[in-house]
Every structure is written in C-alpha cells, then in structure tokens.
Short mmCIF file of N, CA and C in Angstrom, two decimals:
data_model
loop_
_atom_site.label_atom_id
_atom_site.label_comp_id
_atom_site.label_asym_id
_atom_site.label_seq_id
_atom_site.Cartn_x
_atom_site.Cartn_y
_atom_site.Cartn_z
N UNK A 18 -13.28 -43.22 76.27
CA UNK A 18 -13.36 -44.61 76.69
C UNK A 18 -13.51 -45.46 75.44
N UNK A 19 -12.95 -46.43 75.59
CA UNK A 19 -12.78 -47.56 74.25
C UNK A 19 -14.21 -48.39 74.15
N UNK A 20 -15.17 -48.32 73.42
CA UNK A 20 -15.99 -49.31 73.74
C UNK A 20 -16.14 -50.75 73.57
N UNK A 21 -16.43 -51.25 74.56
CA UNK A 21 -16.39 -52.41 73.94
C UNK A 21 -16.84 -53.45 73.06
N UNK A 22 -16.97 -54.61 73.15
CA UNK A 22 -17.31 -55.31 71.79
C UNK A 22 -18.90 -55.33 71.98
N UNK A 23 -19.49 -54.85 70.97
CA UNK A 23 -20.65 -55.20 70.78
C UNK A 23 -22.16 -55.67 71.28
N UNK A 24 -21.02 -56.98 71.48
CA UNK A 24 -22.27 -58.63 72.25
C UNK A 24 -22.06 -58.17 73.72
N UNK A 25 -21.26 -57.46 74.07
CA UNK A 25 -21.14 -56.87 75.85
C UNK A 25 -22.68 -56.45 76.03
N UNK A 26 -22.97 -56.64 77.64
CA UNK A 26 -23.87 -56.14 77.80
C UNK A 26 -23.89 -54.42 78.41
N UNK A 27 -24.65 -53.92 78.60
CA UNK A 27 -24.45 -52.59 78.64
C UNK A 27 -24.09 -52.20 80.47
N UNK A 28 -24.23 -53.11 80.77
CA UNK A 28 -24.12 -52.76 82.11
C UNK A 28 -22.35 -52.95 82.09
N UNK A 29 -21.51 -53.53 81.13
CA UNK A 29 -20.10 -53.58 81.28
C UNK A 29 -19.43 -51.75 80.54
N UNK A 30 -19.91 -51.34 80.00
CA UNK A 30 -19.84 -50.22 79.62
C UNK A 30 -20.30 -49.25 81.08
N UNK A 31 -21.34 -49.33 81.55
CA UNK A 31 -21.50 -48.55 82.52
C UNK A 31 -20.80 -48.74 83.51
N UNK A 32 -20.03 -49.65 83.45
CA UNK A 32 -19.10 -50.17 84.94
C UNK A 32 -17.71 -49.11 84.21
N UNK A 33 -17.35 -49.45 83.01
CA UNK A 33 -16.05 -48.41 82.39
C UNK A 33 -16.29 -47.28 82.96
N UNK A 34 -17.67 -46.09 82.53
CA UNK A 34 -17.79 -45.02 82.81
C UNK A 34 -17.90 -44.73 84.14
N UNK A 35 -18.35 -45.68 84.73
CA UNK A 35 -18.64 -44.62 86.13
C UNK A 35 -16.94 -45.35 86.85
N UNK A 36 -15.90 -46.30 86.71
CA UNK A 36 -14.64 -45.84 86.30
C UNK A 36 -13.84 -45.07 86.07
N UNK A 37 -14.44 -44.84 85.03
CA UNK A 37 -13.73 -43.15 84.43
C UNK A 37 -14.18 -42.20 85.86
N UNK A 38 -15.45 -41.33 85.22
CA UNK A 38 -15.57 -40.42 85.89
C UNK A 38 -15.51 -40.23 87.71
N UNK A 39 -15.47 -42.17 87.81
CA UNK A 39 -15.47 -42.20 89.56
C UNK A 39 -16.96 -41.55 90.14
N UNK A 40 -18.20 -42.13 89.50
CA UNK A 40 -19.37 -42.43 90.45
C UNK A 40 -19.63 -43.73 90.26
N UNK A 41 -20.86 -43.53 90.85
CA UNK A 41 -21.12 -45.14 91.23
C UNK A 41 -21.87 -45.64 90.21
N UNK A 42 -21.73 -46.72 89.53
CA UNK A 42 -22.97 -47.32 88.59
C UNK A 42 -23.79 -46.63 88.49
N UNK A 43 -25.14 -46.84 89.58
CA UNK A 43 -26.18 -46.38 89.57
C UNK A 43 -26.50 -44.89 89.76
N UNK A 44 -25.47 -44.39 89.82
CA UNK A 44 -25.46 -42.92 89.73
C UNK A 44 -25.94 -41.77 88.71
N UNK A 45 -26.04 -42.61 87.71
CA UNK A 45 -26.41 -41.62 86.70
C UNK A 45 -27.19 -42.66 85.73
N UNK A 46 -27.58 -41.73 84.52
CA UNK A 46 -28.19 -42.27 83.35
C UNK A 46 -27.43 -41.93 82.07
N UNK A 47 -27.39 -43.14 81.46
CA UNK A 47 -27.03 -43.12 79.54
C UNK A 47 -27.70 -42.91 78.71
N UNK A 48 -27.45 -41.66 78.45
CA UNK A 48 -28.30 -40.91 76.70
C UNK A 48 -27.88 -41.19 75.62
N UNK A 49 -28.10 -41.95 74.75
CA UNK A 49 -27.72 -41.90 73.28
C UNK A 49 -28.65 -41.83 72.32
N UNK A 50 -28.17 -40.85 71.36
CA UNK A 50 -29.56 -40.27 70.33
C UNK A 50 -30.69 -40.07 70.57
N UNK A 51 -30.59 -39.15 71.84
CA UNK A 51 -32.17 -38.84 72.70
C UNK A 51 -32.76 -39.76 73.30
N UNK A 52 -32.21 -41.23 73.08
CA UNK A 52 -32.58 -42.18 74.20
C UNK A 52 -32.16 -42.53 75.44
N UNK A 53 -32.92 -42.92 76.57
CA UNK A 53 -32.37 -43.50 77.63
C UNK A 53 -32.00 -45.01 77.62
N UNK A 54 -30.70 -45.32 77.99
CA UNK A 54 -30.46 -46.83 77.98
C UNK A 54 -30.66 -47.28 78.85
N UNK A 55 -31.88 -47.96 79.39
CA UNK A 55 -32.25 -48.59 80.92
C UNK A 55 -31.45 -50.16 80.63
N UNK A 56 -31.58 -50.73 79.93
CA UNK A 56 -31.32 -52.07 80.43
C UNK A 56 -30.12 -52.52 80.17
N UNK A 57 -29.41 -52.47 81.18
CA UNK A 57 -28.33 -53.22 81.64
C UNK A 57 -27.88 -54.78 81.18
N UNK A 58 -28.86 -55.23 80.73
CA UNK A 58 -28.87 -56.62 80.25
C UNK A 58 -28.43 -56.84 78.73
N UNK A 59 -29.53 -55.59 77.90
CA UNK A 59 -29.06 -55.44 76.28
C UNK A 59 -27.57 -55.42 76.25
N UNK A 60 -27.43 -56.12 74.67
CA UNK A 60 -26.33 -56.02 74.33
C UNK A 60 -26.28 -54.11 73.95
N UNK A 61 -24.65 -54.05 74.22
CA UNK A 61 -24.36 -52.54 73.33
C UNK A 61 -25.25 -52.50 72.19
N UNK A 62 -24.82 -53.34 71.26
CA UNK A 62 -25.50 -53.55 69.95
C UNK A 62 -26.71 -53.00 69.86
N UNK A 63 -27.52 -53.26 70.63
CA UNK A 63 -29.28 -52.78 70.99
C UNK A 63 -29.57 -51.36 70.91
N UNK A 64 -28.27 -50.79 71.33
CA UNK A 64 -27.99 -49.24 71.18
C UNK A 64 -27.67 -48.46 70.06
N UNK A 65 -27.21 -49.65 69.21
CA UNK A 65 -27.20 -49.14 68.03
C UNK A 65 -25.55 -47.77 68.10
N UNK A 66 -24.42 -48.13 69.34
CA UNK A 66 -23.34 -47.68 69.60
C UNK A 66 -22.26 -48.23 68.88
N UNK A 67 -21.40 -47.72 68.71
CA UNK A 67 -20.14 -47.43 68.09
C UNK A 67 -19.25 -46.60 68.24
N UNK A 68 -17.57 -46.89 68.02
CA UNK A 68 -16.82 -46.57 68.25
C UNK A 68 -16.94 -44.56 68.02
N UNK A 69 -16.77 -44.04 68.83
CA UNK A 69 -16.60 -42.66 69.17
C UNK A 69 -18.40 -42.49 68.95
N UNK A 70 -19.33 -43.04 69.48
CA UNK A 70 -20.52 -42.37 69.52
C UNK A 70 -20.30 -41.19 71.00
N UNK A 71 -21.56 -40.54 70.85
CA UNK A 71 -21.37 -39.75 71.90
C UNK A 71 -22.65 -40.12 73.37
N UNK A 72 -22.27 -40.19 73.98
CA UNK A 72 -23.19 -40.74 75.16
C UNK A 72 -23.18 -39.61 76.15
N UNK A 73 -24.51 -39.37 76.78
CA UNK A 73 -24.55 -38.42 77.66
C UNK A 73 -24.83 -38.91 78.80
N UNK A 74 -24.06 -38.53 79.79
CA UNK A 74 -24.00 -39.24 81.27
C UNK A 74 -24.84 -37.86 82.17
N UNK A 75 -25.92 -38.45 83.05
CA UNK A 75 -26.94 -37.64 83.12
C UNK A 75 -26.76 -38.03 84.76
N UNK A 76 -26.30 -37.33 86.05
CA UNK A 76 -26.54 -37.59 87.09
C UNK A 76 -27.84 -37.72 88.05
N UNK A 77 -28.60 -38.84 88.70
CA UNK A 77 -29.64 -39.03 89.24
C UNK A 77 -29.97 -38.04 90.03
N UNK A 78 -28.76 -37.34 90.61
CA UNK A 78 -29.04 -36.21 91.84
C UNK A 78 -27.90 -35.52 91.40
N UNK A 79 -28.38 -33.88 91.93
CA UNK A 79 -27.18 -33.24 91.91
C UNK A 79 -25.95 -33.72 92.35
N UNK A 80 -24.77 -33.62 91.98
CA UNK A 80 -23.57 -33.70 92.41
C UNK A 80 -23.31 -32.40 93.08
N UNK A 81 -22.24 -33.04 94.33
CA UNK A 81 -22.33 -32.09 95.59
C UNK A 81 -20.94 -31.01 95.11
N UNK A 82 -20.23 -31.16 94.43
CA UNK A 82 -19.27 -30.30 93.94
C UNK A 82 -18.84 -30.56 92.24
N UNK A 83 -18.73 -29.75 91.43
CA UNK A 83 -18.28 -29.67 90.19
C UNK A 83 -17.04 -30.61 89.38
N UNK A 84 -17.76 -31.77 88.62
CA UNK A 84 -16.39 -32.31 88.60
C UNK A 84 -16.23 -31.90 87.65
N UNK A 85 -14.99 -32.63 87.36
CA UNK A 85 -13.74 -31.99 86.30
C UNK A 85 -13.55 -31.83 84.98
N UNK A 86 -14.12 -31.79 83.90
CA UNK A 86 -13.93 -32.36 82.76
C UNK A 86 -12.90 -32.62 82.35
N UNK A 87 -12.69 -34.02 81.36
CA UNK A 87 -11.09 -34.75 81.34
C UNK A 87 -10.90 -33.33 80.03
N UNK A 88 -11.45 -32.83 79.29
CA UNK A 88 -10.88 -32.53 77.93
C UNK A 88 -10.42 -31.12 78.33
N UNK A 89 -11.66 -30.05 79.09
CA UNK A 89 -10.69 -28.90 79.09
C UNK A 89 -10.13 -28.30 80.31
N UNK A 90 -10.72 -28.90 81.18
CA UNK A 90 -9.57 -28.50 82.79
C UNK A 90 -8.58 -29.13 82.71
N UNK A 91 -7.93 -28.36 83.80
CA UNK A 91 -6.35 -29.32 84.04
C UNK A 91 -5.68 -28.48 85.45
N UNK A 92 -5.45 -29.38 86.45
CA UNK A 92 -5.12 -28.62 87.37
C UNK A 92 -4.39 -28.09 87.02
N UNK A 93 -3.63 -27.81 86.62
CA UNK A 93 -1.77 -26.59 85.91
C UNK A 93 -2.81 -25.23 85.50
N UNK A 94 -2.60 -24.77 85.85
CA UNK A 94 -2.94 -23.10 85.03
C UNK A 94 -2.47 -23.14 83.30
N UNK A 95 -3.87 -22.56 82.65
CA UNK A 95 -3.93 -23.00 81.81
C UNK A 95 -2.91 -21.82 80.76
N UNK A 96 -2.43 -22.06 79.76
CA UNK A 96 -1.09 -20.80 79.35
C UNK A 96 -1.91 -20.64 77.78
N UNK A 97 -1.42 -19.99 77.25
CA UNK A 97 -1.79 -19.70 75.42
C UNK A 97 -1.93 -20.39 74.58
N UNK A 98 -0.89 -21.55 74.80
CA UNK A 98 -0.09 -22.61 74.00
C UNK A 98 -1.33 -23.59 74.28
N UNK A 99 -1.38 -23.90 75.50
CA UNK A 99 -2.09 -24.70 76.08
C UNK A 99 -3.31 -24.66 75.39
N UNK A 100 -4.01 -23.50 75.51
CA UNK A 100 -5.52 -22.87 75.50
C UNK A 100 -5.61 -23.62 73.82
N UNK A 101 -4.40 -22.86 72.66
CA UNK A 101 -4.22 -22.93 71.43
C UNK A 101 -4.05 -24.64 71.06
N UNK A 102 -3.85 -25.52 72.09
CA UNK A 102 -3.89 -27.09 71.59
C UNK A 102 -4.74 -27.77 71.81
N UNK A 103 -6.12 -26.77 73.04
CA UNK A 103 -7.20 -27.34 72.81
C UNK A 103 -8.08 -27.19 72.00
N UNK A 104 -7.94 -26.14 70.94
CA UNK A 104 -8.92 -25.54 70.26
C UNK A 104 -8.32 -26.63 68.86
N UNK A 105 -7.21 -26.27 68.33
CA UNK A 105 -6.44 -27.27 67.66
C UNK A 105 -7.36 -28.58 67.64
N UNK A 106 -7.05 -29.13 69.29
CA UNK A 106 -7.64 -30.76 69.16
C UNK A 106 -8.94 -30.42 68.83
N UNK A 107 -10.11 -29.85 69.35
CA UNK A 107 -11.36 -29.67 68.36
C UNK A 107 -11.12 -29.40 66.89
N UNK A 108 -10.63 -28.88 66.61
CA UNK A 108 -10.82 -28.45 65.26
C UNK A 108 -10.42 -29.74 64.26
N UNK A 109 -9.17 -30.26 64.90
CA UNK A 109 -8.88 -31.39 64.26
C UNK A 109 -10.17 -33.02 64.47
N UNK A 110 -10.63 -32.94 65.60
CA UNK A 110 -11.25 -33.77 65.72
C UNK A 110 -12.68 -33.70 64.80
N UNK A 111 -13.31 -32.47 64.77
CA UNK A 111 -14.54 -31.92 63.46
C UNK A 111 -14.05 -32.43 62.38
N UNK A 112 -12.52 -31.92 61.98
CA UNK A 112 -12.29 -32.52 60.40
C UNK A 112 -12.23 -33.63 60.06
N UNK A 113 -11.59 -34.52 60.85
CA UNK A 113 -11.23 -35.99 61.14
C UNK A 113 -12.90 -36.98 60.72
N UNK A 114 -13.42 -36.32 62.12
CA UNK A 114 -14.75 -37.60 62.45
C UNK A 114 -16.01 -36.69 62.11
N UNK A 115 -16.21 -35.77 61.39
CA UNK A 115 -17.42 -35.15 61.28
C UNK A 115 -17.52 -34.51 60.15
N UNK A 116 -16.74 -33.76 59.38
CA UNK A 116 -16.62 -33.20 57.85
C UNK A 116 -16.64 -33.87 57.03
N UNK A 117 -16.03 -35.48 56.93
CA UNK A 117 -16.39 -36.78 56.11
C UNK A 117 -17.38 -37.36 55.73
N UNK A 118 -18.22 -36.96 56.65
CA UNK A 118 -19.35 -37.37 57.19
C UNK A 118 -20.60 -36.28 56.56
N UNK A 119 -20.52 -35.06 56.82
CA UNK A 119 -21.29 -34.29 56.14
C UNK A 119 -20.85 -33.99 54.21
N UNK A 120 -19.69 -34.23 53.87
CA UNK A 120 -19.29 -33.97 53.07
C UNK A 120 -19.59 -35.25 52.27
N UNK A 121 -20.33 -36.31 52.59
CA UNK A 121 -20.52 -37.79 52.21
C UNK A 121 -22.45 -37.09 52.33
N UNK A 122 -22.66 -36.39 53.02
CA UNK A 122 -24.14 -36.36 53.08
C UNK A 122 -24.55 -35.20 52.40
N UNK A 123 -23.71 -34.10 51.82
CA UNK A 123 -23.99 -33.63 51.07
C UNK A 123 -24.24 -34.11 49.37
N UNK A 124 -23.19 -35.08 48.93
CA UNK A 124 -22.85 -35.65 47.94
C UNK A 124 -24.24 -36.39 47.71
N UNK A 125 -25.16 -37.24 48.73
CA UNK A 125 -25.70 -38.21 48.85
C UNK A 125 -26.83 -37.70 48.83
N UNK A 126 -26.70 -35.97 49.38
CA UNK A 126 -28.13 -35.63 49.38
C UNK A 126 -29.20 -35.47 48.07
N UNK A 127 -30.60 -36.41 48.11
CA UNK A 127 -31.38 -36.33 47.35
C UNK A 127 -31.39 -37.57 46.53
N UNK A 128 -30.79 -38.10 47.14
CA UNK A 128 -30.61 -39.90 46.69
C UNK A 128 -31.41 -40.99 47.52
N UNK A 129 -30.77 -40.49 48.76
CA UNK A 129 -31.24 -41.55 50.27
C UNK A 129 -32.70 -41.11 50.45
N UNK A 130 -33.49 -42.20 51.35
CA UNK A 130 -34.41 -42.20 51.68
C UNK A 130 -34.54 -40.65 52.63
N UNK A 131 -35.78 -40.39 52.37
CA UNK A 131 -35.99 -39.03 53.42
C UNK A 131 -36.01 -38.83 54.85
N UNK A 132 -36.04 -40.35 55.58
CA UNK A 132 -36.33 -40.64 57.25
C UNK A 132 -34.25 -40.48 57.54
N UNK A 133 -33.92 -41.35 56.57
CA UNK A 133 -32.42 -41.78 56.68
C UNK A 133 -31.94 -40.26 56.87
N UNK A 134 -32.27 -39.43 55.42
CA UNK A 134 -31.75 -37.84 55.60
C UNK A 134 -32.14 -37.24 56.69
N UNK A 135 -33.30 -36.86 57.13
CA UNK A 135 -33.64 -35.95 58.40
C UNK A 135 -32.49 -36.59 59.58
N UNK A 136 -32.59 -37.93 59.85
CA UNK A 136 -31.66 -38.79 61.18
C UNK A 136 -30.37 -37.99 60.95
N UNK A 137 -29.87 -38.43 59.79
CA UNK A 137 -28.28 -38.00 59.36
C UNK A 137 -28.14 -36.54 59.48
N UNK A 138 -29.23 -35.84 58.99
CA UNK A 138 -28.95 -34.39 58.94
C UNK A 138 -28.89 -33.59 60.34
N UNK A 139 -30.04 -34.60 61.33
CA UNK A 139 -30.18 -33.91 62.52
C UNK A 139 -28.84 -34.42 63.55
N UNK A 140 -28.31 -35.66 63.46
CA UNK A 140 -27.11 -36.03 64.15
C UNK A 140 -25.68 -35.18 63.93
N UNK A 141 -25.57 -35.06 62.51
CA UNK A 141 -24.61 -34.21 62.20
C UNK A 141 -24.34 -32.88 62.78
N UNK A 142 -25.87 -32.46 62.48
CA UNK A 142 -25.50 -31.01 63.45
C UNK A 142 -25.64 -30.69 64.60
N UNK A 143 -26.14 -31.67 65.28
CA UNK A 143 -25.54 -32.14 66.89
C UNK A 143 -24.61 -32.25 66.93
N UNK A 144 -23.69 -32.93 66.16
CA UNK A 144 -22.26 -32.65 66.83
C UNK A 144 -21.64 -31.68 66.02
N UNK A 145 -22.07 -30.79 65.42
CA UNK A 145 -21.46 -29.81 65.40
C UNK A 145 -21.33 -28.81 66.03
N UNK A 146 -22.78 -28.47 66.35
CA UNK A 146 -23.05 -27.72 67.09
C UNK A 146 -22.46 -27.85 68.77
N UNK A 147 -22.69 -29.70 69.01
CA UNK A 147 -21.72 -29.64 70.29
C UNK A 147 -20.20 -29.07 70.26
N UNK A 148 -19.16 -29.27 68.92
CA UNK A 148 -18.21 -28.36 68.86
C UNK A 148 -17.92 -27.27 69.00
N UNK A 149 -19.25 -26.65 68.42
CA UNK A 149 -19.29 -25.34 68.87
C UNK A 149 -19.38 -24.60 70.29
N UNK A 150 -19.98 -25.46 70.92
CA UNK A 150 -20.27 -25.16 72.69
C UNK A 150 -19.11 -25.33 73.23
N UNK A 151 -18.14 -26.42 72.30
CA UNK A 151 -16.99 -26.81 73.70
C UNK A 151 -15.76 -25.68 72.97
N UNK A 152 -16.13 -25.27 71.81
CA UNK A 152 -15.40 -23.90 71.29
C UNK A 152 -15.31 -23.01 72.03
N UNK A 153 -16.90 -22.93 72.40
CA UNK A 153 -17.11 -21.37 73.26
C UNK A 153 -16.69 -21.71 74.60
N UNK A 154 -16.41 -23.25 75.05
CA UNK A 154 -16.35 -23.05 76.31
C UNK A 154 -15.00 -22.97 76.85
N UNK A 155 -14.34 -23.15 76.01
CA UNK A 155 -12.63 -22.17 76.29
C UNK A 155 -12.22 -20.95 76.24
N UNK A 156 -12.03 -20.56 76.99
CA UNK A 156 -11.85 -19.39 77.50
C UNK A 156 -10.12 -18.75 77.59
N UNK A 157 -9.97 -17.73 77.18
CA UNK A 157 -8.78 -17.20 76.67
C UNK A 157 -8.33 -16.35 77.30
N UNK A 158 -7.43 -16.09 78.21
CA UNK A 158 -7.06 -14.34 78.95
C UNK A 158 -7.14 -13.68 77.89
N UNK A 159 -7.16 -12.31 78.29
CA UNK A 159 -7.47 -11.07 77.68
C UNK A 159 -6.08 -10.88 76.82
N UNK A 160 -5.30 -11.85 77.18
CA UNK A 160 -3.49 -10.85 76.47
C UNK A 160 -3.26 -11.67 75.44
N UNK A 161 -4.30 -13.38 75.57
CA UNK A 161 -3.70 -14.16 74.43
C UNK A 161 -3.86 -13.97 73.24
N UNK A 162 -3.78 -12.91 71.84
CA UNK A 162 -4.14 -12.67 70.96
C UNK A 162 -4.03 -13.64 70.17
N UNK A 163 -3.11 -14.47 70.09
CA UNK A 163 -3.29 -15.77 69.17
C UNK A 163 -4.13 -16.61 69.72
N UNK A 164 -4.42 -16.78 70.21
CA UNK A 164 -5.61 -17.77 71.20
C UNK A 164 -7.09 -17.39 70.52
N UNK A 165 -7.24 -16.13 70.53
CA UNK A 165 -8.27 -15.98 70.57
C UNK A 165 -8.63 -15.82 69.37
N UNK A 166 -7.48 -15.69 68.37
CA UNK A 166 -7.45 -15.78 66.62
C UNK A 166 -7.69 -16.91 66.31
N UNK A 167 -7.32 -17.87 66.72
CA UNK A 167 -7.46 -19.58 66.96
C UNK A 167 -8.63 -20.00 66.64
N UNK A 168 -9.28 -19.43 67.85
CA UNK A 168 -10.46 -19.87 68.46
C UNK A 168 -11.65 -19.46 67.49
N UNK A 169 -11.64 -18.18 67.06
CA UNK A 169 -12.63 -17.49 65.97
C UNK A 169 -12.15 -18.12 64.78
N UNK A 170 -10.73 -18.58 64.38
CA UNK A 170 -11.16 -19.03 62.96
C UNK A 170 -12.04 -20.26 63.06
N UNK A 171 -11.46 -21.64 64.25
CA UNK A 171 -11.86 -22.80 64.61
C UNK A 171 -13.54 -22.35 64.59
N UNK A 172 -14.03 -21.60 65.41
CA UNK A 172 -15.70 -21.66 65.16
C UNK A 172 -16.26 -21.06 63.90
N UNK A 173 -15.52 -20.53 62.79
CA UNK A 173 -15.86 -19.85 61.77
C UNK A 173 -15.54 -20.73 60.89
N UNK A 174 -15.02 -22.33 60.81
CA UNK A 174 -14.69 -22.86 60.62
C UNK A 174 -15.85 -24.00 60.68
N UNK A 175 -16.11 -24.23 61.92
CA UNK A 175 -17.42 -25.62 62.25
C UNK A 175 -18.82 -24.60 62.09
N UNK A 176 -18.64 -23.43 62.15
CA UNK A 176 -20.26 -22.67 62.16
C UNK A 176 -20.44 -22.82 60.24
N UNK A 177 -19.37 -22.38 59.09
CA UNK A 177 -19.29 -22.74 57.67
C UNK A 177 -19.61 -24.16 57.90
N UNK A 178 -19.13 -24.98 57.74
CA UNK A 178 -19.58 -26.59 58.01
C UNK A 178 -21.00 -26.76 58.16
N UNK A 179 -21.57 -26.29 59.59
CA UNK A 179 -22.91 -26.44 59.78
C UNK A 179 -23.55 -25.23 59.12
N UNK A 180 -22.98 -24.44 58.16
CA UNK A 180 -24.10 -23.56 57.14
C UNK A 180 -24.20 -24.38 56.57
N UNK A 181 -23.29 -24.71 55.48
CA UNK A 181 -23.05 -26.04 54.87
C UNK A 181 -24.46 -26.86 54.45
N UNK A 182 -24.54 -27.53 55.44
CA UNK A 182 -25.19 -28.54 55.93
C UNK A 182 -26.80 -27.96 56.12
N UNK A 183 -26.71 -26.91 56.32
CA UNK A 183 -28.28 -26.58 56.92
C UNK A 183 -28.69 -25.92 55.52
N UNK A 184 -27.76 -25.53 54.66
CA UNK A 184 -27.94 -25.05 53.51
C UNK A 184 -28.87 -25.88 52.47
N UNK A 185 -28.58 -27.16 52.31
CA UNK A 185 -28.75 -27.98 51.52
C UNK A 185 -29.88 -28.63 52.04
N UNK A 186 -30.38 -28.43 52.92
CA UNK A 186 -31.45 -29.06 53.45
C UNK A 186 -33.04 -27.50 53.49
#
C-alpha cells in the first residue's frame, strides 16, 4: 500500500488497509516499532512512518477462516518457476531496501550515538530476520531442485547479512 502524505491522519491509512485486506476499520490493530497506533486523529507523521515501513495488522478477534496473503498465495497452483520468483522477489527486495542500510550502519558503527545504534541495530534485524521467516515460509515440492537451491542460497544469503550485523555489535 502507498502511504500517504504525512499530515494525513491515521485513520485515512487505516481506511486503505482494511481496503486492502477487506476487514472492517475497527477490526484490527496497527503495530509499528512495537507500538500500538490508537489514535486515529494523529497525523501519520506522529508515527514516525514512511514509505515501505512495516506495519503489523493485528486482528481484534480471531478471524473465522484463513486469509490470503497477497505476497505468497495465489489461487493457480504454485509451479518451480513460480516458487523461484518468489524467493528472487525477497532476495531482491533485502538487497534493494535493507543491505544499504546495514552496510551504511556498519560503516557508521562507533561514530553514532549509542541509543541511535541499539534502535538501528535492533530494526535492521527485524527485518531481516522477517525475511528470513517469509524465506522459510515457501515451500517447494520435493522434485523442485532448483527451487530449493534458490531458496538455501537466498537464506544463506540474508542469515550472512544478519551475521554481519550481529557481528559488529
């Protein structure tokens, strides 16, 4: 979802998502950086959000059947190729929006303030580590041997990254 500008209040963002996913507003709760966003009134800004942050949508009550995730279901049966362009799009998306980022905080490390480092160090490997979960959470038939070569370099790939990172700290 695109976020919007800033000075929006947050309740226009929650109208996008529950959009997207098709519940109702009040259906769930917004997590960002271990916080809950109650007020609907704050600007985004207040959140301290930005373009590709990650927000966790937290349902008030169980949901009565399993929905879908947009990134790795797909009603079509899923084929090799397929399996191999989702692992791809992770892998590309780590290098893109997250290796810049640690590779800027390695450089930096022992310069910046120490509150700034722990924040940066602990966000980073949140989302790495979330890469890693949505790594593991593709799943490969037994016959796809390139798939599954894919898949082990891609997490041997973001797990180096987050040694990386945990190294230096």
């Amino acid at each position: 979802i695109q976020l919007p500008p800033t000075n929006y209040p947050l309740a226009h963002l929650r109208h996008l998502i529950a959009q997207y996913t098709q519940l109702q507003p009040d259906a769930f709760k917004l997590i960002h950086a271990g916080a809950v966003m109650k007020d609907d009134n704050a600007p985004i800004s207040a959140y301290h959000l930005k373009q590709n942050s990650i927000i966790s949508i937290i349902p008030h009550s169980p949901l009565s059947e399993p929905q879908p995730t947009h990134k790795f279901q797909s009603p079509l049966p899923l084929t090799e190729q397929s399996v191999i362009s989702l692992i791809h799009a992770e892998l590309t998306k780590v290098r893109s929006d997250v290796t810049p980022d640690v590779e800027a905080f390695l450089d930096s490390h022992g310069r910046d303030q120490a509150i700034h480092q722990h924040k940066e160090h602990t966000r980073l490997g949140e989302l790495l580590l979330q890469s890693l979960i949505r790594l593991d959470g593709i799943t490969t038939d037994g016959e796809w041997d390139q798939a599954r070569r894919e898949r082990k370099a891609a997490v041997r790939e973001v797990q180096a990254l987050l040694d990386r990172l945990d190294g230096c700290w």
